[in-house]
Every structure is written in structure tokens, then in C-alpha cells.
Amino acid sequence: MDTTPLRDAYRALLDAAATVADSAGPAPVPPAGEWDADQILAHVSLVTATTLAAVSAVASGARTTYDNRLALDTWTIGRTVALAGGNAGLRERVRLQGDALCTLGGPALGESELDTPVPTVLLSDGTLLVDQPLSLRDLLTGLAETELPGHTKQLLALLPDGA
């Protein structure tokens, strides 16, 4: 599997995160009910860790599931921010996790592994999006095409108008 789109999606997200972190003035404040930059990065780190776990399980021949609910839990997000040491640590964590995922999820897996069905539960903003098996390939593609670009836009929306 060509992981170039996934690498590009991580790069765009990290560029956006750096732009937000380097913006002049006080830390950007999200609209009510939205996450700040650190919370977005912690969520992405948790989603990436979950994806790495699924890829590793499939590569080892083990059965696995994929469930993003832990990556939406506010306590877990806060704990991840604290463990990473804030924004710079989160950006480095996401960079390293993304590199690992692109390495393991690309040339290291065969077609049959990428086509492995993984029972999946995906929620977003309290809404159930998926509750059915998805192939590992679809999980990786969804991360590259939907999840990461969505959070990149979310980060950029934190910038003051005109920034």
C-alpha cells in the first residue's frame, strides 16, 4: 500500500499545528464545545495509537478491533496532553507515531493483511458513524482522506481571521 497520502496528511496536520502554535498573541481559543490545539493533537495521537495497535495485531496474525471512543474521552485526552508535555511534545509524538504507522502500514503488509476485516466502531461528536467491519486498508485510507484532513481544518480554524 502506498502510504504517501497518509504521510502527506500527517505533514499537513503537523504544519497546521505549528502554524497555530507560532501564531502571534494568546493561545487560540476554540468556539464553545470545540477542542483547543492541544486537545486536537492528543485526540490524533490516540487515534494513531489505536490504528498502530490494529495494524500491529493484523501483522502478527492476531484478531483485533478498532474503536475510537477512548480517543474522544476528555479525561484521556487531558492525560495525553499532560504526558506529552504540551503542544511541542504532542506534535513530536504525532510525528513519530505517523512515521511508524506509515512504515508498518505500507510495505510491511501484504494485500491479504490490508484486506483483513476489522470490527470497527467510530463515533464523532456523539454520533455513531460506523459499527461494522472495515478492512485495515479502509481504516488507513479513512485516516488519510478524512480524519487527518478534518483535524487539519479544525486546527486552522483556530487562527485569528486573516492569519
PDB file of C-alpha atoms in Angstrom:
ATOM      1  CA  MET A   1       0.000   0.000   0.000  1.00  0.00           C
ATOM      2  CA  ASP A   2       1.319   3.401  -0.937  1.00  0.00           C
ATOM      3  CA  THR A   3       1.336   5.448   2.267  1.00  0.00           C
ATOM      4  CA  THR A   4       2.268   8.718   0.554  1.00  0.00           C
ATOM      5  CA  PRO A   5      -1.252  10.167   1.069  1.00  0.00           C
ATOM      6  CA  LEU A   6      -1.085   9.215   4.757  1.00  0.00           C
ATOM      7  CA  ARG A   7       2.372  10.786   5.150  1.00  0.00           C
ATOM      8  CA  ASP A   8       1.123  13.918   3.365  1.00  0.00           C
ATOM      9  CA  ALA A   9      -1.929  14.105   5.654  1.00  0.00           C
ATOM     10  CA  TYR A  10       0.261  13.870   8.772  1.00  0.00           C
ATOM     11  CA  ARG A  11       2.625  16.505   7.355  1.00  0.00           C
ATOM     12  CA  ALA A  12      -0.272  18.902   6.628  1.00  0.00           C
ATOM     13  CA  LEU A  13      -1.702  18.379  10.112  1.00  0.00           C
ATOM     14  CA  LEU A  14       1.656  18.996  11.765  1.00  0.00           C
ATOM     15  CA  ASP A  15       2.272  22.087   9.619  1.00  0.00           C
ATOM     16  CA  ALA A  16      -1.127  23.438  10.677  1.00  0.00           C
ATOM     17  CA  ALA A  17      -0.381  22.657  14.327  1.00  0.00           C
ATOM     18  CA  ALA A  18       2.943  24.503  14.098  1.00  0.00           C
ATOM     19  CA  THR A  19       1.254  27.471  12.418  1.00  0.00           C
ATOM     20  CA  VAL A  20      -1.306  27.662  15.216  1.00  0.00           C
ATOM     21  CA  ALA A  21       1.387  27.284  17.892  1.00  0.00           C
ATOM     22  CA  ASP A  22       3.510  30.017  16.282  1.00  0.00           C
ATOM     23  CA  SER A  23       0.644  32.468  15.749  1.00  0.00           C
ATOM     24  CA  ALA A  24       1.077  35.803  17.473  1.00  0.00           C
ATOM     25  CA  GLY A  25      -0.911  36.629  20.556  1.00  0.00           C
ATOM     26  CA  PRO A  26      -2.551  34.445  23.161  1.00  0.00           C
ATOM     27  CA  ALA A  27      -3.302  30.800  22.533  1.00  0.00           C
ATOM     28  CA  PRO A  28      -6.211  30.493  20.107  1.00  0.00           C
ATOM     29  CA  VAL A  29      -9.486  29.823  21.892  1.00  0.00           C
ATOM     30  CA  PRO A  30     -11.843  27.374  20.210  1.00  0.00           C
ATOM     31  CA  PRO A  31     -15.562  28.013  19.865  1.00  0.00           C
ATOM     32  CA  ALA A  32     -17.689  26.638  22.707  1.00  0.00           C
ATOM     33  CA  GLY A  33     -17.778  22.861  22.673  1.00  0.00           C
ATOM     34  CA  GLU A  34     -14.754  22.541  20.353  1.00  0.00           C
ATOM     35  CA  TRP A  35     -11.246  21.355  21.214  1.00  0.00           C
ATOM     36  CA  ASP A  36      -8.180  23.549  21.522  1.00  0.00           C
ATOM     37  CA  ALA A  37      -4.993  22.733  19.578  1.00  0.00           C
ATOM     38  CA  ASP A  38      -3.547  20.510  22.316  1.00  0.00           C
ATOM     39  CA  GLN A  39      -6.766  18.528  22.619  1.00  0.00           C
ATOM     40  CA  ILE A  40      -6.919  18.040  18.838  1.00  0.00           C
ATOM     41  CA  LEU A  41      -3.335  16.775  18.786  1.00  0.00           C
ATOM     42  CA  ALA A  42      -3.953  14.482  21.755  1.00  0.00           C
ATOM     43  CA  HIS A  43      -7.006  13.055  20.001  1.00  0.00           C
ATOM     44  CA  VAL A  44      -4.965  12.454  16.835  1.00  0.00           C
ATOM     45  CA  SER A  45      -2.251  10.804  18.918  1.00  0.00           C
ATOM     46  CA  LEU A  46      -4.807   8.476  20.498  1.00  0.00           C
ATOM     47  CA  VAL A  47      -6.399   7.651  17.121  1.00  0.00           C
ATOM     48  CA  THR A  48      -2.967   6.960  15.664  1.00  0.00           C
ATOM     49  CA  ALA A  49      -2.046   4.733  18.605  1.00  0.00           C
ATOM     50  CA  THR A  50      -5.296   2.812  18.137  1.00  0.00           C
ATOM     51  CA  THR A  51      -4.539   2.419  14.427  1.00  0.00           C
ATOM     52  CA  LEU A  52      -0.985   1.283  15.177  1.00  0.00           C
ATOM     53  CA  ALA A  53      -2.359  -1.327  17.573  1.00  0.00           C
ATOM     54  CA  ALA A  54      -4.757  -2.647  14.925  1.00  0.00           C
ATOM     55  CA  VAL A  55      -2.047  -2.749  12.245  1.00  0.00           C
ATOM     56  CA  SER A  56       0.357  -4.499  14.630  1.00  0.00           C
ATOM     57  CA  ALA A  57      -2.258  -7.069  15.601  1.00  0.00           C
ATOM     58  CA  VAL A  58      -3.060  -7.876  11.977  1.00  0.00           C
ATOM     59  CA  ALA A  59       0.658  -8.087  11.147  1.00  0.00           C
ATOM     60  CA  SER A  60       1.125 -10.569  13.985  1.00  0.00           C
ATOM     61  CA  GLY A  61      -1.816 -12.694  12.895  1.00  0.00           C
ATOM     62  CA  ALA A  62      -3.957 -11.760  15.892  1.00  0.00           C
ATOM     63  CA  ARG A  63      -7.601 -10.768  15.841  1.00  0.00           C
ATOM     64  CA  THR A  64      -8.289  -7.150  16.626  1.00  0.00           C
ATOM     65  CA  THR A  65     -10.969  -4.498  16.819  1.00  0.00           C
ATOM     66  CA  TYR A  66     -10.934  -0.769  16.154  1.00  0.00           C
ATOM     67  CA  ASP A  67     -12.843   1.568  18.466  1.00  0.00           C
ATOM     68  CA  ASN A  68     -12.213   5.325  18.626  1.00  0.00           C
ATOM     69  CA  ARG A  69     -14.277   6.031  21.760  1.00  0.00           C
ATOM     70  CA  LEU A  70     -11.232   6.245  24.044  1.00  0.00           C
ATOM     71  CA  ALA A  71      -9.785   8.912  21.735  1.00  0.00           C
ATOM     72  CA  LEU A  72     -12.902  11.011  22.411  1.00  0.00           C
ATOM     73  CA  ASP A  73     -12.770  10.741  26.210  1.00  0.00           C
ATOM     74  CA  THR A  74     -11.945  14.138  27.763  1.00  0.00           C
ATOM     75  CA  TRP A  75     -10.020  12.682  30.709  1.00  0.00           C
ATOM     76  CA  THR A  76      -7.884  10.525  28.401  1.00  0.00           C
ATOM     77  CA  ILE A  77      -7.256  13.485  26.098  1.00  0.00           C
ATOM     78  CA  GLY A  78      -6.172  15.616  29.070  1.00  0.00           C
ATOM     79  CA  ARG A  79      -3.907  12.853  30.340  1.00  0.00           C
ATOM     80  CA  THR A  80      -2.313  12.539  26.900  1.00  0.00           C
ATOM     81  CA  VAL A  81      -1.654  16.298  26.802  1.00  0.00           C
ATOM     82  CA  ALA A  82      -0.005  16.110  30.221  1.00  0.00           C
ATOM     83  CA  LEU A  83       2.082  13.024  29.410  1.00  0.00           C
ATOM     84  CA  ALA A  84       3.339  14.570  26.168  1.00  0.00           C
ATOM     85  CA  GLY A  85       4.272  17.792  27.947  1.00  0.00           C
ATOM     86  CA  GLY A  86       2.051  20.107  25.942  1.00  0.00           C
ATOM     87  CA  ASN A  87       1.930  21.231  22.340  1.00  0.00           C
ATOM     88  CA  ALA A  88       5.528  20.677  21.239  1.00  0.00           C
ATOM     89  CA  GLY A  89       5.578  17.226  22.814  1.00  0.00           C
ATOM     90  CA  LEU A  90       2.256  16.357  21.207  1.00  0.00           C
ATOM     91  CA  ARG A  91       3.481  17.431  17.781  1.00  0.00           C
ATOM     92  CA  GLU A  92       6.595  15.269  18.166  1.00  0.00           C
ATOM     93  CA  ARG A  93       4.529  12.327  19.404  1.00  0.00           C
ATOM     94  CA  VAL A  94       2.132  12.575  16.448  1.00  0.00           C
ATOM     95  CA  ARG A  95       5.081  12.914  14.037  1.00  0.00           C
ATOM     96  CA  LEU A  96       6.762   9.774  15.376  1.00  0.00           C
ATOM     97  CA  GLN A  97       3.508   7.810  15.510  1.00  0.00           C
ATOM     98  CA  GLY A  98       2.669   8.865  11.950  1.00  0.00           C
ATOM     99  CA  ASP A  99       6.107   7.770  10.747  1.00  0.00           C
ATOM    100  CA  ALA A 100       5.673   4.407  12.474  1.00  0.00           C
ATOM    101  CA  LEU A 101       2.211   3.909  11.029  1.00  0.00           C
ATOM    102  CA  CYS A 102       3.345   4.761   7.501  1.00  0.00           C
ATOM    103  CA  THR A 103       6.284   2.371   7.812  1.00  0.00           C
ATOM    104  CA  LEU A 104       4.314  -0.514   9.269  1.00  0.00           C
ATOM    105  CA  GLY A 105       1.106   0.089   7.332  1.00  0.00           C
ATOM    106  CA  GLY A 106       2.801   0.347   3.963  1.00  0.00           C
ATOM    107  CA  PRO A 107       5.362  -2.030   2.556  1.00  0.00           C
ATOM    108  CA  ALA A 108       5.376  -4.232   5.651  1.00  0.00           C
ATOM    109  CA  LEU A 109       1.858  -5.558   4.987  1.00  0.00           C
ATOM    110  CA  GLY A 110       0.661  -7.788   2.198  1.00  0.00           C
ATOM    111  CA  GLU A 111      -2.583  -7.397   0.297  1.00  0.00           C
ATOM    112  CA  SER A 112      -4.378 -10.068   2.356  1.00  0.00           C
ATOM    113  CA  GLU A 113      -3.389  -8.308   5.578  1.00  0.00           C
ATOM    114  CA  LEU A 114      -4.611  -4.965   4.256  1.00  0.00           C
ATOM    115  CA  ASP A 115      -7.896  -6.628   3.275  1.00  0.00           C
ATOM    116  CA  THR A 116      -8.392  -8.112   6.772  1.00  0.00           C
ATOM    117  CA  PRO A 117     -11.822  -7.140   8.116  1.00  0.00           C
ATOM    118  CA  VAL A 118     -11.591  -5.354  11.466  1.00  0.00           C
ATOM    119  CA  PRO A 119     -14.746  -4.943  13.590  1.00  0.00           C
ATOM    120  CA  THR A 120     -14.960  -1.149  13.848  1.00  0.00           C
ATOM    121  CA  VAL A 121     -16.831   1.388  15.988  1.00  0.00           C
ATOM    122  CA  LEU A 122     -16.371   5.041  15.007  1.00  0.00           C
ATOM    123  CA  LEU A 123     -18.077   7.957  16.699  1.00  0.00           C
ATOM    124  CA  SER A 124     -17.835  11.666  16.003  1.00  0.00           C
ATOM    125  CA  ASP A 125     -19.371  14.363  18.169  1.00  0.00           C
ATOM    126  CA  GLY A 126     -21.602  11.793  19.857  1.00  0.00           C
ATOM    127  CA  THR A 127     -22.877  10.375  16.566  1.00  0.00           C
ATOM    128  CA  LEU A 128     -22.269   6.766  15.558  1.00  0.00           C
ATOM    129  CA  LEU A 129     -20.661   6.800  12.101  1.00  0.00           C
ATOM    130  CA  VAL A 130     -19.568   3.173  11.729  1.00  0.00           C
ATOM    131  CA  ASP A 131     -20.466  -0.037  13.529  1.00  0.00           C
ATOM    132  CA  GLN A 132     -19.344  -2.765  11.148  1.00  0.00           C
ATOM    133  CA  PRO A 133     -16.170  -4.441   9.956  1.00  0.00           C
ATOM    134  CA  LEU A 134     -13.869  -2.337   7.783  1.00  0.00           C
ATOM    135  CA  SER A 135     -10.739  -3.569   6.084  1.00  0.00           C
ATOM    136  CA  LEU A 136      -7.443  -2.450   7.551  1.00  0.00           C
ATOM    137  CA  ARG A 137      -6.837  -0.715   4.211  1.00  0.00           C
ATOM    138  CA  ASP A 138     -10.085   1.262   4.651  1.00  0.00           C
ATOM    139  CA  LEU A 139      -9.048   2.310   8.158  1.00  0.00           C
ATOM    140  CA  LEU A 140      -5.728   3.634   6.856  1.00  0.00           C
ATOM    141  CA  THR A 141      -7.366   5.309   3.866  1.00  0.00           C
ATOM    142  CA  GLY A 142     -10.010   6.911   6.097  1.00  0.00           C
ATOM    143  CA  LEU A 143      -7.296   8.294   8.332  1.00  0.00           C
ATOM    144  CA  ALA A 144      -5.512   9.829   5.327  1.00  0.00           C
ATOM    145  CA  GLU A 145      -8.579  11.105   3.489  1.00  0.00           C
ATOM    146  CA  THR A 146     -10.998  12.119   6.236  1.00  0.00           C
ATOM    147  CA  GLU A 147      -9.733  12.040   9.835  1.00  0.00           C
ATOM    148  CA  LEU A 148      -6.442  13.902   9.478  1.00  0.00           C
ATOM    149  CA  PRO A 149      -7.647  16.495   6.933  1.00  0.00           C
ATOM    150  CA  GLY A 150     -10.663  17.192   9.155  1.00  0.00           C
ATOM    151  CA  HIS A 151      -8.442  17.887  12.141  1.00  0.00           C
ATOM    152  CA  THR A 152      -6.093  19.965   9.993  1.00  0.00           C
ATOM    153  CA  LYS A 153      -9.051  22.217   9.100  1.00  0.00           C
ATOM    154  CA  GLN A 154     -10.088  22.241  12.758  1.00  0.00           C
ATOM    155  CA  LEU A 155      -6.610  23.460  13.757  1.00  0.00           C
ATOM    156  CA  LEU A 156      -6.514  26.147  11.069  1.00  0.00           C
ATOM    157  CA  ALA A 157      -9.945  27.385  12.169  1.00  0.00           C
ATOM    158  CA  LEU A 158      -8.326  28.329  15.481  1.00  0.00           C
ATOM    159  CA  LEU A 159      -6.220  31.023  13.782  1.00  0.00           C
ATOM    160  CA  PRO A 160      -7.412  34.603  14.071  1.00  0.00           C
ATOM    161  CA  ASP A 161      -9.101  35.947  10.939  1.00  0.00           C
ATOM    162  CA  GLY A 162      -6.560  36.929   8.334  1.00  0.00           C
ATOM    163  CA  ALA A 163      -3.760  34.856   9.833  1.00  0.00           C
TER     164      ALA A 163
END
